[in-house]
């Protein structure tokens, strides 16, 4: 018990500092819909796009640490140079090169859709990334 006290005290001392907390400025991004596009389906007001949110999303999209082997990122299958699809594959390959049951759909302009995946696996854009993240492949 005495050992835990000293560890707790050490952690408290190390975590203290004199620096003033300065919150980061988070700029709200504007969404411009081209004239020939339909209305947005996604509720932009519920999750407004910000500069820091955009940067975080991009970092997470290309970070393989979220996968079970620490290597396969979202960008591994959603290749930017192929309109964010997995070009040349009938079904996408996941961890350990296992073949999945779906091919990677494009993720461009998804705010204009109300159904995602060919079988309608989800009807909400915020839930769509859960499908590949929780897939065993």
PDB file of C-alpha atoms in Angstrom:
ATOM      1  CA  UNK A   1       0.000   0.000   0.000  1.00  0.00           C
ATOM      2  CA  UNK A   2       2.881   2.321   0.794  1.00  0.00           C
ATOM      3  CA  UNK A   3       4.333   1.611  -2.655  1.00  0.00           C
ATOM      4  CA  UNK A   4       1.077   2.672  -4.362  1.00  0.00           C
ATOM      5  CA  UNK A   5       1.095   5.923  -2.405  1.00  0.00           C
ATOM      6  CA  UNK A   6       4.570   6.823  -3.697  1.00  0.00           C
ATOM      7  CA  UNK A   7       3.640   5.894  -7.267  1.00  0.00           C
ATOM      8  CA  UNK A   8       0.483   8.004  -7.031  1.00  0.00           C
ATOM      9  CA  UNK A   9       2.456  10.931  -5.583  1.00  0.00           C
ATOM     10  CA  UNK A  10       5.078  10.666  -8.324  1.00  0.00           C
ATOM     11  CA  UNK A  11       2.405  10.611 -11.050  1.00  0.00           C
ATOM     12  CA  UNK A  12       0.747  13.687  -9.537  1.00  0.00           C
ATOM     13  CA  UNK A  13       4.030  15.593  -9.389  1.00  0.00           C
ATOM     14  CA  UNK A  14       5.012  14.712 -12.946  1.00  0.00           C
ATOM     15  CA  UNK A  15       1.611  15.695 -14.337  1.00  0.00           C
ATOM     16  CA  UNK A  16       1.698  19.203 -12.849  1.00  0.00           C
ATOM     17  CA  UNK A  17       3.018  22.138 -14.852  1.00  0.00           C
ATOM     18  CA  UNK A  18       2.890  25.925 -14.911  1.00  0.00           C
ATOM     19  CA  UNK A  19       1.949  26.313 -18.575  1.00  0.00           C
ATOM     20  CA  UNK A  20      -1.262  28.124 -19.357  1.00  0.00           C
ATOM     21  CA  UNK A  21      -3.813  26.059 -21.282  1.00  0.00           C
ATOM     22  CA  UNK A  22      -4.447  27.589 -24.689  1.00  0.00           C
ATOM     23  CA  UNK A  23      -7.224  25.854 -26.618  1.00  0.00           C
ATOM     24  CA  UNK A  24      -6.619  25.284 -30.311  1.00  0.00           C
ATOM     25  CA  UNK A  25      -8.625  27.424 -32.679  1.00  0.00           C
ATOM     26  CA  UNK A  26     -10.936  25.174 -34.669  1.00  0.00           C
ATOM     27  CA  UNK A  27     -12.088  26.837 -37.885  1.00  0.00           C
ATOM     28  CA  UNK A  28     -15.483  25.842 -39.238  1.00  0.00           C
ATOM     29  CA  UNK A  29     -15.242  24.678 -42.868  1.00  0.00           C
ATOM     30  CA  UNK A  30     -17.860  25.620 -45.428  1.00  0.00           C
ATOM     31  CA  UNK A  31     -19.540  23.024 -47.619  1.00  0.00           C
ATOM     32  CA  UNK A  32     -20.309  24.268 -51.100  1.00  0.00           C
ATOM     33  CA  UNK A  33     -22.726  22.074 -53.046  1.00  0.00           C
ATOM     34  CA  UNK A  34     -22.415  22.425 -56.841  1.00  0.00           C
ATOM     35  CA  UNK A  35     -25.575  23.630 -58.585  1.00  0.00           C
ATOM     36  CA  UNK A  36     -26.111  20.365 -60.466  1.00  0.00           C
ATOM     37  CA  UNK A  37     -25.864  18.216 -57.292  1.00  0.00           C
ATOM     38  CA  UNK A  38     -28.848  17.082 -55.217  1.00  0.00           C
ATOM     39  CA  UNK A  39     -29.435  18.349 -51.694  1.00  0.00           C
ATOM     40  CA  UNK A  40     -27.252  16.940 -48.932  1.00  0.00           C
ATOM     41  CA  UNK A  41     -28.787  13.924 -47.198  1.00  0.00           C
ATOM     42  CA  UNK A  42     -26.298  13.975 -44.316  1.00  0.00           C
ATOM     43  CA  UNK A  43     -27.190  16.370 -41.489  1.00  0.00           C
ATOM     44  CA  UNK A  44     -24.179  18.680 -41.629  1.00  0.00           C
ATOM     45  CA  UNK A  45     -25.477  20.644 -38.618  1.00  0.00           C
ATOM     46  CA  UNK A  46     -25.250  17.566 -36.363  1.00  0.00           C
ATOM     47  CA  UNK A  47     -21.551  17.132 -37.138  1.00  0.00           C
ATOM     48  CA  UNK A  48     -20.224  20.361 -38.669  1.00  0.00           C
ATOM     49  CA  UNK A  49     -16.923  19.998 -40.537  1.00  0.00           C
ATOM     50  CA  UNK A  50     -13.994  21.789 -38.911  1.00  0.00           C
ATOM     51  CA  UNK A  51     -10.334  22.167 -39.834  1.00  0.00           C
ATOM     52  CA  UNK A  52      -9.134  20.118 -36.850  1.00  0.00           C
ATOM     53  CA  UNK A  53     -11.799  17.473 -37.479  1.00  0.00           C
ATOM     54  CA  UNK A  54     -10.671  17.244 -41.103  1.00  0.00           C
ATOM     55  CA  UNK A  55      -7.020  16.856 -40.068  1.00  0.00           C
ATOM     56  CA  UNK A  56      -7.892  14.201 -37.471  1.00  0.00           C
ATOM     57  CA  UNK A  57     -10.014  12.279 -39.973  1.00  0.00           C
ATOM     58  CA  UNK A  58      -7.225  12.303 -42.547  1.00  0.00           C
ATOM     59  CA  UNK A  59      -4.701  11.120 -39.951  1.00  0.00           C
ATOM     60  CA  UNK A  60      -6.963   8.266 -38.810  1.00  0.00           C
ATOM     61  CA  UNK A  61      -7.818   7.337 -42.423  1.00  0.00           C
ATOM     62  CA  UNK A  62      -4.168   6.676 -43.291  1.00  0.00           C
ATOM     63  CA  UNK A  63      -3.111   5.229 -39.902  1.00  0.00           C
ATOM     64  CA  UNK A  64      -2.796   1.451 -39.892  1.00  0.00           C
ATOM     65  CA  UNK A  65      -2.650   1.268 -36.099  1.00  0.00           C
ATOM     66  CA  UNK A  66      -6.442   0.923 -35.973  1.00  0.00           C
ATOM     67  CA  UNK A  67      -6.306  -2.521 -37.610  1.00  0.00           C
ATOM     68  CA  UNK A  68      -5.707  -5.771 -35.772  1.00  0.00           C
ATOM     69  CA  UNK A  69      -2.227  -6.151 -37.282  1.00  0.00           C
ATOM     70  CA  UNK A  70      -1.311  -2.459 -37.053  1.00  0.00           C
ATOM     71  CA  UNK A  71      -0.709  -2.161 -40.805  1.00  0.00           C
ATOM     72  CA  UNK A  72      -3.965  -1.994 -42.812  1.00  0.00           C
ATOM     73  CA  UNK A  73      -5.389   1.531 -42.882  1.00  0.00           C
ATOM     74  CA  UNK A  74      -8.648   2.695 -44.451  1.00  0.00           C
ATOM     75  CA  UNK A  75      -6.516   4.193 -47.223  1.00  0.00           C
ATOM     76  CA  UNK A  76      -5.098   0.731 -47.968  1.00  0.00           C
ATOM     77  CA  UNK A  77      -8.370  -0.250 -49.676  1.00  0.00           C
ATOM     78  CA  UNK A  78      -9.830   3.208 -50.361  1.00  0.00           C
ATOM     79  CA  UNK A  79      -7.015   4.220 -52.727  1.00  0.00           C
ATOM     80  CA  UNK A  80      -7.055   7.930 -53.480  1.00  0.00           C
ATOM     81  CA  UNK A  81      -5.655   7.496 -57.001  1.00  0.00           C
ATOM     82  CA  UNK A  82      -8.615   5.188 -57.865  1.00  0.00           C
ATOM     83  CA  UNK A  83     -11.412   7.474 -56.592  1.00  0.00           C
ATOM     84  CA  UNK A  84     -11.083   5.937 -53.108  1.00  0.00           C
ATOM     85  CA  UNK A  85     -11.937   2.387 -54.292  1.00  0.00           C
ATOM     86  CA  UNK A  86      -9.964  -0.873 -54.311  1.00  0.00           C
ATOM     87  CA  UNK A  87      -9.415  -1.015 -58.074  1.00  0.00           C
ATOM     88  CA  UNK A  88      -8.790  -4.357 -59.769  1.00  0.00           C
ATOM     89  CA  UNK A  89     -10.261  -6.546 -57.024  1.00  0.00           C
ATOM     90  CA  UNK A  90     -13.556  -8.412 -56.991  1.00  0.00           C
ATOM     91  CA  UNK A  91     -13.424  -8.448 -53.189  1.00  0.00           C
ATOM     92  CA  UNK A  92     -11.172  -6.362 -50.985  1.00  0.00           C
ATOM     93  CA  UNK A  93      -8.313  -7.934 -49.087  1.00  0.00           C
ATOM     94  CA  UNK A  94      -7.876  -7.292 -45.403  1.00  0.00           C
ATOM     95  CA  UNK A  95      -5.525  -8.350 -42.633  1.00  0.00           C
ATOM     96  CA  UNK A  96      -3.181 -11.216 -43.559  1.00  0.00           C
ATOM     97  CA  UNK A  97      -4.370 -10.832 -47.186  1.00  0.00           C
ATOM     98  CA  UNK A  98      -7.680 -12.548 -46.355  1.00  0.00           C
ATOM     99  CA  UNK A  99     -10.378 -11.918 -48.937  1.00  0.00           C
ATOM    100  CA  UNK A 100     -13.508 -10.211 -47.673  1.00  0.00           C
ATOM    101  CA  UNK A 101     -17.113 -10.507 -48.794  1.00  0.00           C
ATOM    102  CA  UNK A 102     -17.363  -6.974 -50.214  1.00  0.00           C
ATOM    103  CA  UNK A 103     -15.397  -4.758 -52.525  1.00  0.00           C
ATOM    104  CA  UNK A 104     -14.466  -1.336 -51.283  1.00  0.00           C
ATOM    105  CA  UNK A 105     -17.078   1.214 -52.344  1.00  0.00           C
ATOM    106  CA  UNK A 106     -16.051   4.724 -53.218  1.00  0.00           C
ATOM    107  CA  UNK A 107     -16.293   7.168 -50.350  1.00  0.00           C
ATOM    108  CA  UNK A 108     -16.584  10.254 -52.548  1.00  0.00           C
ATOM    109  CA  UNK A 109     -19.694  12.416 -52.102  1.00  0.00           C
ATOM    110  CA  UNK A 110     -21.206  10.107 -49.472  1.00  0.00           C
ATOM    111  CA  UNK A 111     -23.045  13.002 -47.834  1.00  0.00           C
ATOM    112  CA  UNK A 112     -25.450  12.883 -50.785  1.00  0.00           C
ATOM    113  CA  UNK A 113     -26.481   9.226 -50.262  1.00  0.00           C
ATOM    114  CA  UNK A 114     -29.048   7.766 -47.876  1.00  0.00           C
ATOM    115  CA  UNK A 115     -27.990   4.109 -48.229  1.00  0.00           C
ATOM    116  CA  UNK A 116     -24.507   2.658 -48.114  1.00  0.00           C
ATOM    117  CA  UNK A 117     -23.142  -0.655 -49.428  1.00  0.00           C
ATOM    118  CA  UNK A 118     -24.863  -2.635 -52.150  1.00  0.00           C
ATOM    119  CA  UNK A 119     -27.003  -4.515 -49.628  1.00  0.00           C
ATOM    120  CA  UNK A 120     -28.057  -1.486 -47.583  1.00  0.00           C
ATOM    121  CA  UNK A 121     -25.989  -2.607 -44.585  1.00  0.00           C
ATOM    122  CA  UNK A 122     -26.524   0.770 -42.953  1.00  0.00           C
ATOM    123  CA  UNK A 123     -28.491   3.888 -43.678  1.00  0.00           C
ATOM    124  CA  UNK A 124     -26.425   6.350 -41.643  1.00  0.00           C
ATOM    125  CA  UNK A 125     -23.076   7.737 -42.724  1.00  0.00           C
ATOM    126  CA  UNK A 126     -21.712   7.928 -39.162  1.00  0.00           C
ATOM    127  CA  UNK A 127     -22.239   4.163 -38.745  1.00  0.00           C
ATOM    128  CA  UNK A 128     -20.818   3.106 -42.110  1.00  0.00           C
ATOM    129  CA  UNK A 129     -17.118   2.974 -41.024  1.00  0.00           C
ATOM    130  CA  UNK A 130     -18.032   0.489 -38.274  1.00  0.00           C
ATOM    131  CA  UNK A 131     -18.638  -2.258 -40.871  1.00  0.00           C
ATOM    132  CA  UNK A 132     -15.012  -2.661 -42.039  1.00  0.00           C
ATOM    133  CA  UNK A 133     -13.553  -1.855 -38.623  1.00  0.00           C
ATOM    134  CA  UNK A 134     -15.481  -4.684 -36.940  1.00  0.00           C
ATOM    135  CA  UNK A 135     -15.106  -7.147 -39.829  1.00  0.00           C
ATOM    136  CA  UNK A 136     -12.824 -10.070 -38.969  1.00  0.00           C
ATOM    137  CA  UNK A 137     -11.080  -9.759 -42.358  1.00  0.00           C
TER     138      UNK A 137
END
